[in-house]
Amino acid sequence: MAFTASIATGSLSAQSGEQAEHSALEEVVVTVERREQSLQSVAGVAQAFDQDSLNRLGVGTSFQNLQNIVPGMNIADQEGNMEIYIRGVGSSNNTELGDPAAATHLNGVYIPRPRGVGAMFYDIERVEVKKGPQGTLRGRNATAGTLNIVTKRPDFDNFGGDFEVTTGNYSTFGVRGAVNLPVTDNFAVRFAAYTEEHDPYFSNASADSSLDAAGSEDVQSFRLSALWEISEATSLYVVADSTDEGGTGYPGAQIKQALQNGYDFDDLDDPREVLYRGTEGDLDSSHTGVMAVLTHEFDGFSVELSSSYRDLDFEQVNAANDGVYFPGHDEVNQQNYSSQYWITLSESTVHELRLFSNGDGPLTWSTGIFHFQEDQQAALFSLTDGGTWYTGTEWVMPDVDSSSTAVYADLSYDFTDELTAFAGIRHTTEEKSRFGTGGNWAFAFFEAGDEWGTALPSRIGTPGFEYDGLGRSNYDILGASDAELYAYLLDGIGSWGVDDNLDDQIACVTDPSCTDITMPWTVGAPVQQKGSYEDDYIDFRTGLTYQLTDSSMLFASIASGHKSGGFNDTLVMPDGELVAEPYAPEKLVMYEVGTKNEFDLGPVPTRLNASFFYYDYTDQVFQMIVATGDDESASSLQNRNIADSEITGLEIESKFLLPANLTLDMTALWLNAEIKEGVMADTRQGWGTDLPIVDLSGNTLPLAPDFTFNLALSQQIESDLGTFDWTLSAQYRSDYYLTIWNNTDYDLVDGETVVGSDPDYADAVDGYLNLDAGLGFTDNSGRFRIEAYGANLTDEVVSQKGIIDHGNNLRFTNLPRTYGMRFKVNF
């Protein structure tokens, strides 16, 4: 079930033993189509929630919990990156080569990297979710839909604000506050701030370790906004925000060993109980931005100029671990410091010039020019400590550029009071480029004179180690000698750990005067990475609405969206040529018919909406192994346009203002997301040049349950002291898969068929029920409020993303059961 925007806004009252009846269903105004309109007049499916509703429905400031109240939405947190799927459409590529498929916006301005967006859920007017492709209205990477966080604007009329304190389990403590200051009768500012910290959501099962587990959080954020009505026709709106996130990070939980020992995911006592060792997780992320919107109203139309700048500085060291706990798996080598280091630096600007009608005639239109530019730097260092061969993976990209320029037009025309037609078109040009290095390190050291004996252990990552891959002075390694490659590796280390010896080993083999150890050969080293991409495409929408009555509407529409294409990691071909093969944009065309209605069902004011939709989803991108030579070492994981899919669904929303002053919201989503055509190498079985080719036809797309049902029951009861309210909400999701393999049988390389799915590659998730609840009291003055909240009350542990291949079955899960109290003062 999904909740409509007006959840918990309908008022129930019981005074002096007499029951008052509900008033009419409340109108909710949204901007999902880039203009203010009633939610009931939007030709499509959208949901919106204000701050109070998010609190009562168990979301609060936890962005990831938004999926519990929006049917068809899945939000996974992978290393701090919020990965959003809507109705089975999304993207799992979070590298600098990938793009999300659900577009995230703050006050209507596009955010390219949704890291840090989870800490923006405070002092908001509402959050809006529009489902289906929005290529014309919202532009790039909106194939799945859009999510827009609308913050509260300054108010010219009233000085005031609020202050809220939250406390809960996991030692949660948070403070939120906002102040609105009218400086003059046409200039006002608003300041809002938020801080919260909590203990780890995971637990450390290592008996001999004092390391903190993953999932702790320490967030500070503020937002300053100003609104200036320069004249009756001109206004300027400016918003600046800054967020700092710390804690132990958000890596996944490795369950491969548990599966190999006969334990299913559901057999584990607690999949968040992990054996941590060596390196403690550490997250250090900052996300800052400023936006300005200048609007001038002419006679019959308005001009809007908006500009935005965002800066992201994300660094995370993964909490090193040996996977989840299961009986018999309780020992871990605390001296193993193998881990992963992530760095993402992003500076982006968004500029848009938009003209739109502001009259009352039958024609409503808008047109504009959009330009987006992003400059990135990215690094990943995955190191192995203590092995007799040094192996590691390093990708360092000091220069990653992407830009998108679009022109668009959109209009609607009222042919009659009942019949309206709308249409839009958008032309987009995308450009991307990247320069850096990437690949696997692999070499070994031997005692002098014993080149073919036992390799010496290599230590790296021990306490005091710091990675500085983006601090190098030079990234040009094309044609580099072995000695130059070793120097390149050393140049990326900020400081060595107390027990590290890899630096000394490399120094010895590169120094002719050192005869203690030798290195017969280098098996692997990163190669030069250089690629570029350029493409253009057109998106469109067209449709009709017909107003049967003042409160009943029919609609039909066709709309398209694209997710940007790109290029792959550089391949070194047998003849030495460097090739970075491009892949085309994904394209999705949606056909939708529906109806929106409000009426009285007897004494019960009722809202009933329904939408039937069909998606034609082509050139879908998945990652597969590509052979670049004659053996396993000459293979690469590449993005390819693999599949065409069809998604069919029916979504029904309803709201009932029941007798006894109860409000009931229900939404049901039926979904059939099927791959119609697509073949690819079976990457579950590892690297190599002769992997079996699998026909994916008939498989279900990942993260697309057949059925989702949401329900919310709420009530407000007035008393002499004030108003009591409560909300109980639930969501049921049926079974779904985490990957395109769908737990299917597979063929071994030699042709033998394995009957039944191998547990190592298990990717099925059983259906589950999520329960949330809220209980509150507001005094008669409206100044004081206290509420209790609980999210995921049954403490369901559910996989929301899986990285499943020959070496991993890594799960990223939902948030655990959280509960607590909030106390709020309005002034």
PDB file of C-alpha atoms in Angstrom, residues 507-770:
ATOM      1  CA  ALA A 507      62.490  -0.358  -2.333  1.00  0.00           C
ATOM      2  CA  CYS A 508      64.793  -3.372  -2.126  1.00  0.00           C
ATOM      3  CA  VAL A 509      63.966  -4.887  -5.522  1.00  0.00           C
ATOM      4  CA  THR A 510      64.312  -1.488  -7.217  1.00  0.00           C
ATOM      5  CA  ASP A 511      67.670  -0.758  -5.542  1.00  0.00           C
ATOM      6  CA  PRO A 512      70.612  -2.542  -7.238  1.00  0.00           C
ATOM      7  CA  SER A 513      72.565  -2.427  -3.988  1.00  0.00           C
ATOM      8  CA  CYS A 514      69.918  -4.426  -2.097  1.00  0.00           C
ATOM      9  CA  THR A 515      70.431  -8.180  -2.550  1.00  0.00           C
ATOM     10  CA  ASP A 516      68.187  -9.565   0.210  1.00  0.00           C
ATOM     11  CA  ILE A 517      65.090 -10.268  -1.894  1.00  0.00           C
ATOM     12  CA  THR A 518      64.135 -10.572  -5.523  1.00  0.00           C
ATOM     13  CA  MET A 519      61.012 -10.330  -7.681  1.00  0.00           C
ATOM     14  CA  PRO A 520      61.187 -12.578 -10.792  1.00  0.00           C
ATOM     15  CA  TRP A 521      58.245 -10.942 -12.555  1.00  0.00           C
ATOM     16  CA  THR A 522      55.216  -8.700 -12.240  1.00  0.00           C
ATOM     17  CA  VAL A 523      52.001 -10.532 -13.040  1.00  0.00           C
ATOM     18  CA  GLY A 524      49.590  -7.609 -12.965  1.00  0.00           C
ATOM     19  CA  ALA A 525      49.495  -3.836 -12.692  1.00  0.00           C
ATOM     20  CA  PRO A 526      46.933  -1.120 -13.491  1.00  0.00           C
ATOM     21  CA  VAL A 527      46.819   0.162 -17.047  1.00  0.00           C
ATOM     22  CA  GLN A 528      46.143   3.588 -18.493  1.00  0.00           C
ATOM     23  CA  GLN A 529      42.447   4.468 -18.548  1.00  0.00           C
ATOM     24  CA  LYS A 530      41.185   6.909 -21.123  1.00  0.00           C
ATOM     25  CA  GLY A 531      37.746   7.115 -22.652  1.00  0.00           C
ATOM     26  CA  SER A 532      35.142   9.474 -24.030  1.00  0.00           C
ATOM     27  CA  TYR A 533      31.493   9.398 -25.037  1.00  0.00           C
ATOM     28  CA  GLU A 534      29.112  11.690 -26.880  1.00  0.00           C
ATOM     29  CA  ASP A 535      25.515  11.110 -27.870  1.00  0.00           C
ATOM     30  CA  ASP A 536      22.183  12.849 -28.193  1.00  0.00           C
ATOM     31  CA  TYR A 537      18.589  11.717 -27.886  1.00  0.00           C
ATOM     32  CA  ILE A 538      15.033  13.001 -27.870  1.00  0.00           C
ATOM     33  CA  ASP A 539      12.371  12.488 -25.208  1.00  0.00           C
ATOM     34  CA  PHE A 540       8.697  13.257 -25.556  1.00  0.00           C
ATOM     35  CA  ARG A 541       5.334  13.069 -23.855  1.00  0.00           C
ATOM     36  CA  THR A 542       1.779  13.430 -25.062  1.00  0.00           C
ATOM     37  CA  GLY A 543      -1.617  12.749 -23.596  1.00  0.00           C
ATOM     38  CA  LEU A 544      -5.162  13.732 -22.768  1.00  0.00           C
ATOM     39  CA  THR A 545      -7.201  14.365 -19.665  1.00  0.00           C
ATOM     40  CA  TYR A 546     -10.999  14.367 -19.568  1.00  0.00           C
ATOM     41  CA  GLN A 547     -12.880  15.801 -16.605  1.00  0.00           C
ATOM     42  CA  LEU A 548     -16.000  13.663 -16.154  1.00  0.00           C
ATOM     43  CA  THR A 549     -17.123  15.755 -13.201  1.00  0.00           C
ATOM     44  CA  ASP A 550     -15.525  18.340 -10.937  1.00  0.00           C
ATOM     45  CA  SER A 551     -13.997  15.481  -8.935  1.00  0.00           C
ATOM     46  CA  SER A 552     -13.517  12.692 -11.499  1.00  0.00           C
ATOM     47  CA  MET A 553     -10.901  12.592 -14.254  1.00  0.00           C
ATOM     48  CA  LEU A 554      -9.727  10.175 -16.930  1.00  0.00           C
ATOM     49  CA  PHE A 555      -6.226  10.395 -18.389  1.00  0.00           C
ATOM     50  CA  ALA A 556      -4.067   8.700 -20.994  1.00  0.00           C
ATOM     51  CA  SER A 557      -0.438   9.427 -21.828  1.00  0.00           C
ATOM     52  CA  ILE A 558       2.724   8.280 -23.554  1.00  0.00           C
ATOM     53  CA  ALA A 559       6.080   9.435 -22.169  1.00  0.00           C
ATOM     54  CA  SER A 560       9.732   8.535 -22.643  1.00  0.00           C
ATOM     55  CA  GLY A 561      12.949   8.793 -20.679  1.00  0.00           C
ATOM     56  CA  HIS A 562      16.626   8.007 -21.214  1.00  0.00           C
ATOM     57  CA  LYS A 563      19.440   7.085 -18.873  1.00  0.00           C
ATOM     58  CA  SER A 564      22.729   8.357 -20.186  1.00  0.00           C
ATOM     59  CA  GLY A 565      25.066   5.979 -21.969  1.00  0.00           C
ATOM     60  CA  GLY A 566      28.816   6.043 -21.508  1.00  0.00           C
ATOM     61  CA  PHE A 567      32.014   4.137 -22.021  1.00  0.00           C
ATOM     62  CA  ASN A 568      33.788   1.259 -20.326  1.00  0.00           C
ATOM     63  CA  ASP A 569      37.071   0.602 -18.620  1.00  0.00           C
ATOM     64  CA  THR A 570      39.959   0.580 -21.059  1.00  0.00           C
ATOM     65  CA  LEU A 571      40.860  -2.797 -22.553  1.00  0.00           C
ATOM     66  CA  VAL A 572      44.371  -3.585 -23.660  1.00  0.00           C
ATOM     67  CA  MET A 573      43.841  -5.563 -26.853  1.00  0.00           C
ATOM     68  CA  PRO A 574      46.258  -8.328 -27.999  1.00  0.00           C
ATOM     69  CA  ASP A 575      47.870  -5.899 -30.446  1.00  0.00           C
ATOM     70  CA  GLY A 576      48.451  -3.349 -27.651  1.00  0.00           C
ATOM     71  CA  GLU A 577      45.639  -0.998 -28.683  1.00  0.00           C
ATOM     72  CA  LEU A 578      43.730   0.708 -25.864  1.00  0.00           C
ATOM     73  CA  VAL A 579      39.966   0.533 -26.356  1.00  0.00           C
ATOM     74  CA  ALA A 580      37.217   1.991 -24.141  1.00  0.00           C
ATOM     75  CA  GLU A 581      34.053   0.706 -25.779  1.00  0.00           C
ATOM     76  CA  PRO A 582      30.920   2.860 -25.505  1.00  0.00           C
ATOM     77  CA  TYR A 583      27.440   1.710 -24.581  1.00  0.00           C
ATOM     78  CA  ALA A 584      24.186   3.311 -25.680  1.00  0.00           C
ATOM     79  CA  PRO A 585      21.618   5.064 -23.451  1.00  0.00           C
ATOM     80  CA  GLU A 586      18.820   3.024 -21.963  1.00  0.00           C
ATOM     81  CA  LYS A 587      15.393   4.052 -23.244  1.00  0.00           C
ATOM     82  CA  LEU A 588      12.012   3.589 -21.602  1.00  0.00           C
ATOM     83  CA  VAL A 589       8.639   4.445 -23.140  1.00  0.00           C
ATOM     84  CA  MET A 590       5.588   4.346 -20.856  1.00  0.00           C
ATOM     85  CA  TYR A 591       1.987   3.936 -21.978  1.00  0.00           C
ATOM     86  CA  GLU A 592      -0.459   4.773 -19.211  1.00  0.00           C
ATOM     87  CA  VAL A 593      -4.221   5.117 -18.749  1.00  0.00           C
ATOM     88  CA  GLY A 594      -5.923   5.927 -15.498  1.00  0.00           C
ATOM     89  CA  THR A 595      -8.589   7.672 -13.518  1.00  0.00           C
ATOM     90  CA  LYS A 596      -8.726   9.899 -10.434  1.00  0.00           C
ATOM     91  CA  ASN A 597     -11.881  10.292  -8.405  1.00  0.00           C
ATOM     92  CA  GLU A 598     -13.265  11.802  -5.250  1.00  0.00           C
ATOM     93  CA  PHE A 599     -16.810  11.059  -4.094  1.00  0.00           C
ATOM     94  CA  ASP A 600     -18.918  10.230  -1.072  1.00  0.00           C
ATOM     95  CA  LEU A 601     -19.376   6.522  -0.504  1.00  0.00           C
ATOM     96  CA  GLY A 602     -22.462   6.844   1.648  1.00  0.00           C
ATOM     97  CA  PRO A 603     -21.320   9.003   4.555  1.00  0.00           C
ATOM     98  CA  VAL A 604     -17.654   8.290   3.744  1.00  0.00           C
ATOM     99  CA  PRO A 605     -15.660  10.849   1.688  1.00  0.00           C
ATOM    100  CA  THR A 606     -13.550   8.693  -0.592  1.00  0.00           C
ATOM    101  CA  ARG A 607     -10.595   9.105  -2.935  1.00  0.00           C
ATOM    102  CA  LEU A 608     -10.022   6.342  -5.492  1.00  0.00           C
ATOM    103  CA  ASN A 609      -7.331   6.489  -8.169  1.00  0.00           C
ATOM    104  CA  ALA A 610      -6.187   3.796 -10.572  1.00  0.00           C
ATOM    105  CA  SER A 611      -3.421   3.609 -13.183  1.00  0.00           C
ATOM    106  CA  PHE A 612      -2.630   0.863 -15.675  1.00  0.00           C
ATOM    107  CA  PHE A 613       0.802   1.173 -17.278  1.00  0.00           C
ATOM    108  CA  TYR A 614       3.043  -0.598 -19.754  1.00  0.00           C
ATOM    109  CA  TYR A 615       6.799   0.045 -20.076  1.00  0.00           C
ATOM    110  CA  ASP A 616       8.800  -0.726 -23.221  1.00  0.00           C
ATOM    111  CA  TYR A 617      12.332  -0.825 -21.772  1.00  0.00           C
ATOM    112  CA  THR A 618      15.110  -1.203 -24.361  1.00  0.00           C
ATOM    113  CA  ASP A 619      18.923  -1.299 -24.463  1.00  0.00           C
ATOM    114  CA  GLN A 620      19.038  -2.162 -20.780  1.00  0.00           C
ATOM    115  CA  VAL A 621      22.581  -2.111 -19.397  1.00  0.00           C
ATOM    116  CA  PHE A 622      24.079  -4.939 -17.349  1.00  0.00           C
ATOM    117  CA  GLN A 623      27.681  -5.833 -16.556  1.00  0.00           C
ATOM    118  CA  MET A 624      29.249  -8.902 -18.148  1.00  0.00           C
ATOM    119  CA  ILE A 625      32.655 -10.515 -18.594  1.00  0.00           C
ATOM    120  CA  VAL A 626      34.328  -9.629 -21.892  1.00  0.00           C
ATOM    121  CA  ALA A 627      37.322 -11.586 -23.175  1.00  0.00           C
ATOM    122  CA  THR A 628      40.308  -9.491 -24.191  1.00  0.00           C
ATOM    123  CA  GLY A 629      42.797 -12.312 -24.704  1.00  0.00           C
ATOM    124  CA  ASP A 630      43.253 -16.047 -24.598  1.00  0.00           C
ATOM    125  CA  ASP A 631      43.209 -16.688 -20.836  1.00  0.00           C
ATOM    126  CA  GLU A 632      41.448 -15.673 -17.613  1.00  0.00           C
ATOM    127  CA  SER A 633      43.832 -12.802 -16.925  1.00  0.00           C
ATOM    128  CA  ALA A 634      42.717 -11.145 -20.150  1.00  0.00           C
ATOM    129  CA  SER A 635      39.097 -10.486 -19.187  1.00  0.00           C
ATOM    130  CA  SER A 636      37.221  -7.392 -18.060  1.00  0.00           C
ATOM    131  CA  LEU A 637      33.869  -6.583 -16.459  1.00  0.00           C
ATOM    132  CA  GLN A 638      32.106  -4.300 -18.930  1.00  0.00           C
ATOM    133  CA  ASN A 639      28.801  -2.456 -19.290  1.00  0.00           C
ATOM    134  CA  ARG A 640      26.823  -3.722 -22.257  1.00  0.00           C
ATOM    135  CA  ASN A 641      23.367  -3.061 -23.695  1.00  0.00           C
ATOM    136  CA  ILE A 642      22.127  -6.566 -22.908  1.00  0.00           C
ATOM    137  CA  ALA A 643      18.350  -6.781 -22.659  1.00  0.00           C
ATOM    138  CA  ASP A 644      14.950  -5.518 -23.691  1.00  0.00           C
ATOM    139  CA  SER A 645      12.249  -5.776 -21.048  1.00  0.00           C
ATOM    140  CA  GLU A 646       8.535  -5.195 -20.622  1.00  0.00           C
ATOM    141  CA  ILE A 647       6.941  -4.001 -17.393  1.00  0.00           C
ATOM    142  CA  THR A 648       3.193  -4.125 -16.936  1.00  0.00           C
ATOM    143  CA  GLY A 649       1.418  -2.925 -13.836  1.00  0.00           C
ATOM    144  CA  LEU A 650      -1.697  -1.700 -12.097  1.00  0.00           C
ATOM    145  CA  GLU A 651      -1.577   0.724  -9.171  1.00  0.00           C
ATOM    146  CA  ILE A 652      -4.677   1.572  -7.136  1.00  0.00           C
ATOM    147  CA  GLU A 653      -4.702   4.318  -4.504  1.00  0.00           C
ATOM    148  CA  SER A 654      -7.530   4.943  -2.081  1.00  0.00           C
ATOM    149  CA  LYS A 655      -8.350   7.101   0.906  1.00  0.00           C
ATOM    150  CA  PHE A 656     -11.405   6.845   3.159  1.00  0.00           C
ATOM    151  CA  LEU A 657     -12.585   9.304   5.819  1.00  0.00           C
ATOM    152  CA  LEU A 658     -14.447   6.687   7.842  1.00  0.00           C
ATOM    153  CA  PRO A 659     -17.076   7.015  10.543  1.00  0.00           C
ATOM    154  CA  ALA A 660     -15.706   7.216  14.061  1.00  0.00           C
ATOM    155  CA  ASN A 661     -13.284   9.775  12.657  1.00  0.00           C
ATOM    156  CA  LEU A 662     -10.812   7.253  11.285  1.00  0.00           C
ATOM    157  CA  THR A 663      -8.715   7.827   8.165  1.00  0.00           C
ATOM    158  CA  LEU A 664      -7.726   4.822   6.088  1.00  0.00           C
ATOM    159  CA  ASP A 665      -5.196   4.953   3.221  1.00  0.00           C
ATOM    160  CA  MET A 666      -4.602   1.945   1.009  1.00  0.00           C
ATOM    161  CA  THR A 667      -2.549   1.412  -2.128  1.00  0.00           C
ATOM    162  CA  ALA A 668      -1.964  -1.777  -4.075  1.00  0.00           C
ATOM    163  CA  LEU A 669       0.615  -2.266  -6.839  1.00  0.00           C
ATOM    164  CA  TRP A 670       0.672  -5.300  -9.108  1.00  0.00           C
ATOM    165  CA  LEU A 671       3.799  -5.548 -11.257  1.00  0.00           C
ATOM    166  CA  ASN A 672       5.078  -7.908 -13.940  1.00  0.00           C
ATOM    167  CA  ALA A 673       8.653  -6.923 -14.860  1.00  0.00           C
ATOM    168  CA  GLU A 674      10.015  -9.437 -17.368  1.00  0.00           C
ATOM    169  CA  ILE A 675      13.103  -9.598 -19.555  1.00  0.00           C
ATOM    170  CA  LYS A 676      11.828 -10.357 -23.044  1.00  0.00           C
ATOM    171  CA  GLU A 677      15.144 -10.685 -24.819  1.00  0.00           C
ATOM    172  CA  GLY A 678      18.760 -10.790 -23.708  1.00  0.00           C
ATOM    173  CA  VAL A 679      21.804 -13.060 -23.521  1.00  0.00           C
ATOM    174  CA  MET A 680      25.053 -12.667 -21.608  1.00  0.00           C
ATOM    175  CA  ALA A 681      27.991 -14.613 -20.234  1.00  0.00           C
ATOM    176  CA  ASP A 682      27.363 -16.256 -16.860  1.00  0.00           C
ATOM    177  CA  THR A 683      29.479 -13.979 -14.682  1.00  0.00           C
ATOM    178  CA  ARG A 684      28.562 -15.967 -11.571  1.00  0.00           C
ATOM    179  CA  GLN A 685      31.272 -18.480 -12.476  1.00  0.00           C
ATOM    180  CA  GLY A 686      34.247 -16.164 -12.483  1.00  0.00           C
ATOM    181  CA  TRP A 687      36.599 -14.834 -15.067  1.00  0.00           C
ATOM    182  CA  GLY A 688      37.580 -16.430 -18.317  1.00  0.00           C
ATOM    183  CA  THR A 689      37.067 -16.437 -22.022  1.00  0.00           C
ATOM    184  CA  ASP A 690      34.760 -19.444 -22.372  1.00  0.00           C
ATOM    185  CA  LEU A 691      31.955 -18.757 -19.896  1.00  0.00           C
ATOM    186  CA  PRO A 692      28.556 -20.183 -20.895  1.00  0.00           C
ATOM    187  CA  ILE A 693      26.175 -17.796 -22.617  1.00  0.00           C
ATOM    188  CA  VAL A 694      22.838 -17.606 -20.786  1.00  0.00           C
ATOM    189  CA  ASP A 695      19.451 -16.714 -22.277  1.00  0.00           C
ATOM    190  CA  LEU A 696      17.810 -14.294 -19.818  1.00  0.00           C
ATOM    191  CA  SER A 697      14.428 -14.315 -21.550  1.00  0.00           C
ATOM    192  CA  GLY A 698      11.585 -14.840 -19.102  1.00  0.00           C
ATOM    193  CA  ASN A 699      13.548 -13.785 -16.021  1.00  0.00           C
ATOM    194  CA  THR A 700      12.177 -11.125 -13.693  1.00  0.00           C
ATOM    195  CA  LEU A 701      13.981  -7.813 -13.338  1.00  0.00           C
ATOM    196  CA  PRO A 702      15.721  -7.287  -9.983  1.00  0.00           C
ATOM    197  CA  LEU A 703      13.941  -5.575  -7.088  1.00  0.00           C
ATOM    198  CA  ALA A 704      10.511  -5.901  -8.700  1.00  0.00           C
ATOM    199  CA  PRO A 705       8.084  -7.825  -6.443  1.00  0.00           C
ATOM    200  CA  ASP A 706       4.887  -8.949  -8.127  1.00  0.00           C
ATOM    201  CA  PHE A 707       2.697  -7.399  -5.445  1.00  0.00           C
ATOM    202  CA  THR A 708       3.041  -4.553  -2.951  1.00  0.00           C
ATOM    203  CA  PHE A 709       0.306  -3.443  -0.571  1.00  0.00           C
ATOM    204  CA  ASN A 710       0.374  -0.426   1.760  1.00  0.00           C
ATOM    205  CA  LEU A 711      -2.082   0.471   4.478  1.00  0.00           C
ATOM    206  CA  ALA A 712      -2.240   3.297   6.996  1.00  0.00           C
ATOM    207  CA  LEU A 713      -4.860   3.847   9.660  1.00  0.00           C
ATOM    208  CA  SER A 714      -4.788   7.115  11.594  1.00  0.00           C
ATOM    209  CA  GLN A 715      -6.858   9.161  13.976  1.00  0.00           C
ATOM    210  CA  GLN A 716      -6.862  12.520  15.740  1.00  0.00           C
ATOM    211  CA  ILE A 717      -8.937  12.955  18.896  1.00  0.00           C
ATOM    212  CA  GLU A 718      -9.435  16.305  20.576  1.00  0.00           C
ATOM    213  CA  SER A 719      -9.679  16.638  24.336  1.00  0.00           C
ATOM    214  CA  ASP A 720      -9.693  19.422  26.898  1.00  0.00           C
ATOM    215  CA  LEU A 721      -5.914  19.156  27.108  1.00  0.00           C
ATOM    216  CA  GLY A 722      -5.175  19.061  23.417  1.00  0.00           C
ATOM    217  CA  THR A 723      -5.135  16.681  20.432  1.00  0.00           C
ATOM    218  CA  PHE A 724      -4.097  13.045  20.562  1.00  0.00           C
ATOM    219  CA  ASP A 725      -3.198  11.249  17.344  1.00  0.00           C
ATOM    220  CA  TRP A 726      -1.970   7.857  16.293  1.00  0.00           C
ATOM    221  CA  THR A 727      -0.932   6.175  13.047  1.00  0.00           C
ATOM    222  CA  LEU A 728      -0.373   2.521  12.232  1.00  0.00           C
ATOM    223  CA  SER A 729       1.107   1.746   8.827  1.00  0.00           C
ATOM    224  CA  ALA A 730       2.118  -1.465   7.084  1.00  0.00           C
ATOM    225  CA  GLN A 731       3.661  -2.562   3.827  1.00  0.00           C
ATOM    226  CA  TYR A 732       3.699  -6.053   2.372  1.00  0.00           C
ATOM    227  CA  ARG A 733       6.061  -7.006  -0.463  1.00  0.00           C
ATOM    228  CA  SER A 734       5.916 -10.346  -2.205  1.00  0.00           C
ATOM    229  CA  ASP A 735       9.014 -12.339  -3.199  1.00  0.00           C
ATOM    230  CA  TYR A 736      11.599 -10.730  -5.465  1.00  0.00           C
ATOM    231  CA  TYR A 737      15.128 -11.262  -6.782  1.00  0.00           C
ATOM    232  CA  LEU A 738      18.303  -9.272  -6.284  1.00  0.00           C
ATOM    233  CA  THR A 739      19.870 -10.081  -9.676  1.00  0.00           C
ATOM    234  CA  ILE A 740      18.861 -10.996 -13.224  1.00  0.00           C
ATOM    235  CA  TRP A 741      19.858 -14.642 -12.579  1.00  0.00           C
ATOM    236  CA  ASN A 742      16.714 -15.361 -10.512  1.00  0.00           C
ATOM    237  CA  ASN A 743      18.219 -18.377  -8.679  1.00  0.00           C
ATOM    238  CA  THR A 744      18.289 -20.273 -11.978  1.00  0.00           C
ATOM    239  CA  ASP A 745      20.238 -23.400 -12.862  1.00  0.00           C
ATOM    240  CA  TYR A 746      23.496 -22.852 -14.689  1.00  0.00           C
ATOM    241  CA  ASP A 747      25.854 -24.643 -17.032  1.00  0.00           C
ATOM    242  CA  LEU A 748      29.449 -25.199 -16.057  1.00  0.00           C
ATOM    243  CA  VAL A 749      32.152 -24.220 -18.495  1.00  0.00           C
ATOM    244  CA  ASP A 750      32.583 -27.860 -19.531  1.00  0.00           C
ATOM    245  CA  GLY A 751      28.889 -28.100 -20.403  1.00  0.00           C
ATOM    246  CA  GLU A 752      27.580 -30.023 -17.383  1.00  0.00           C
ATOM    247  CA  THR A 753      24.288 -28.646 -16.082  1.00  0.00           C
ATOM    248  CA  VAL A 754      23.924 -28.001 -12.376  1.00  0.00           C
ATOM    249  CA  VAL A 755      20.360 -28.867 -11.361  1.00  0.00           C
ATOM    250  CA  GLY A 756      18.959 -26.487  -8.806  1.00  0.00           C
ATOM    251  CA  SER A 757      20.475 -23.150  -7.888  1.00  0.00           C
ATOM    252  CA  ASP A 758      23.902 -23.154  -6.266  1.00  0.00           C
ATOM    253  CA  PRO A 759      23.556 -21.644  -2.753  1.00  0.00           C
ATOM    254  CA  ASP A 760      26.640 -19.506  -3.397  1.00  0.00           C
ATOM    255  CA  TYR A 761      24.603 -17.518  -5.924  1.00  0.00           C
ATOM    256  CA  ALA A 762      21.303 -17.354  -4.006  1.00  0.00           C
ATOM    257  CA  ASP A 763      19.510 -14.092  -4.807  1.00  0.00           C
ATOM    258  CA  ALA A 764      15.859 -14.700  -3.862  1.00  0.00           C
ATOM    259  CA  VAL A 765      14.214 -12.587  -1.149  1.00  0.00           C
ATOM    260  CA  ASP A 766      11.092 -13.916   0.563  1.00  0.00           C
ATOM    261  CA  GLY A 767       8.024 -11.727   0.904  1.00  0.00           C
ATOM    262  CA  TYR A 768       7.793  -9.750   4.121  1.00  0.00           C
ATOM    263  CA  LEU A 769       5.647  -7.352   6.138  1.00  0.00           C
ATOM    264  CA  ASN A 770       6.966  -4.062   7.499  1.00  0.00           C
TER     265      ASN A 770
END
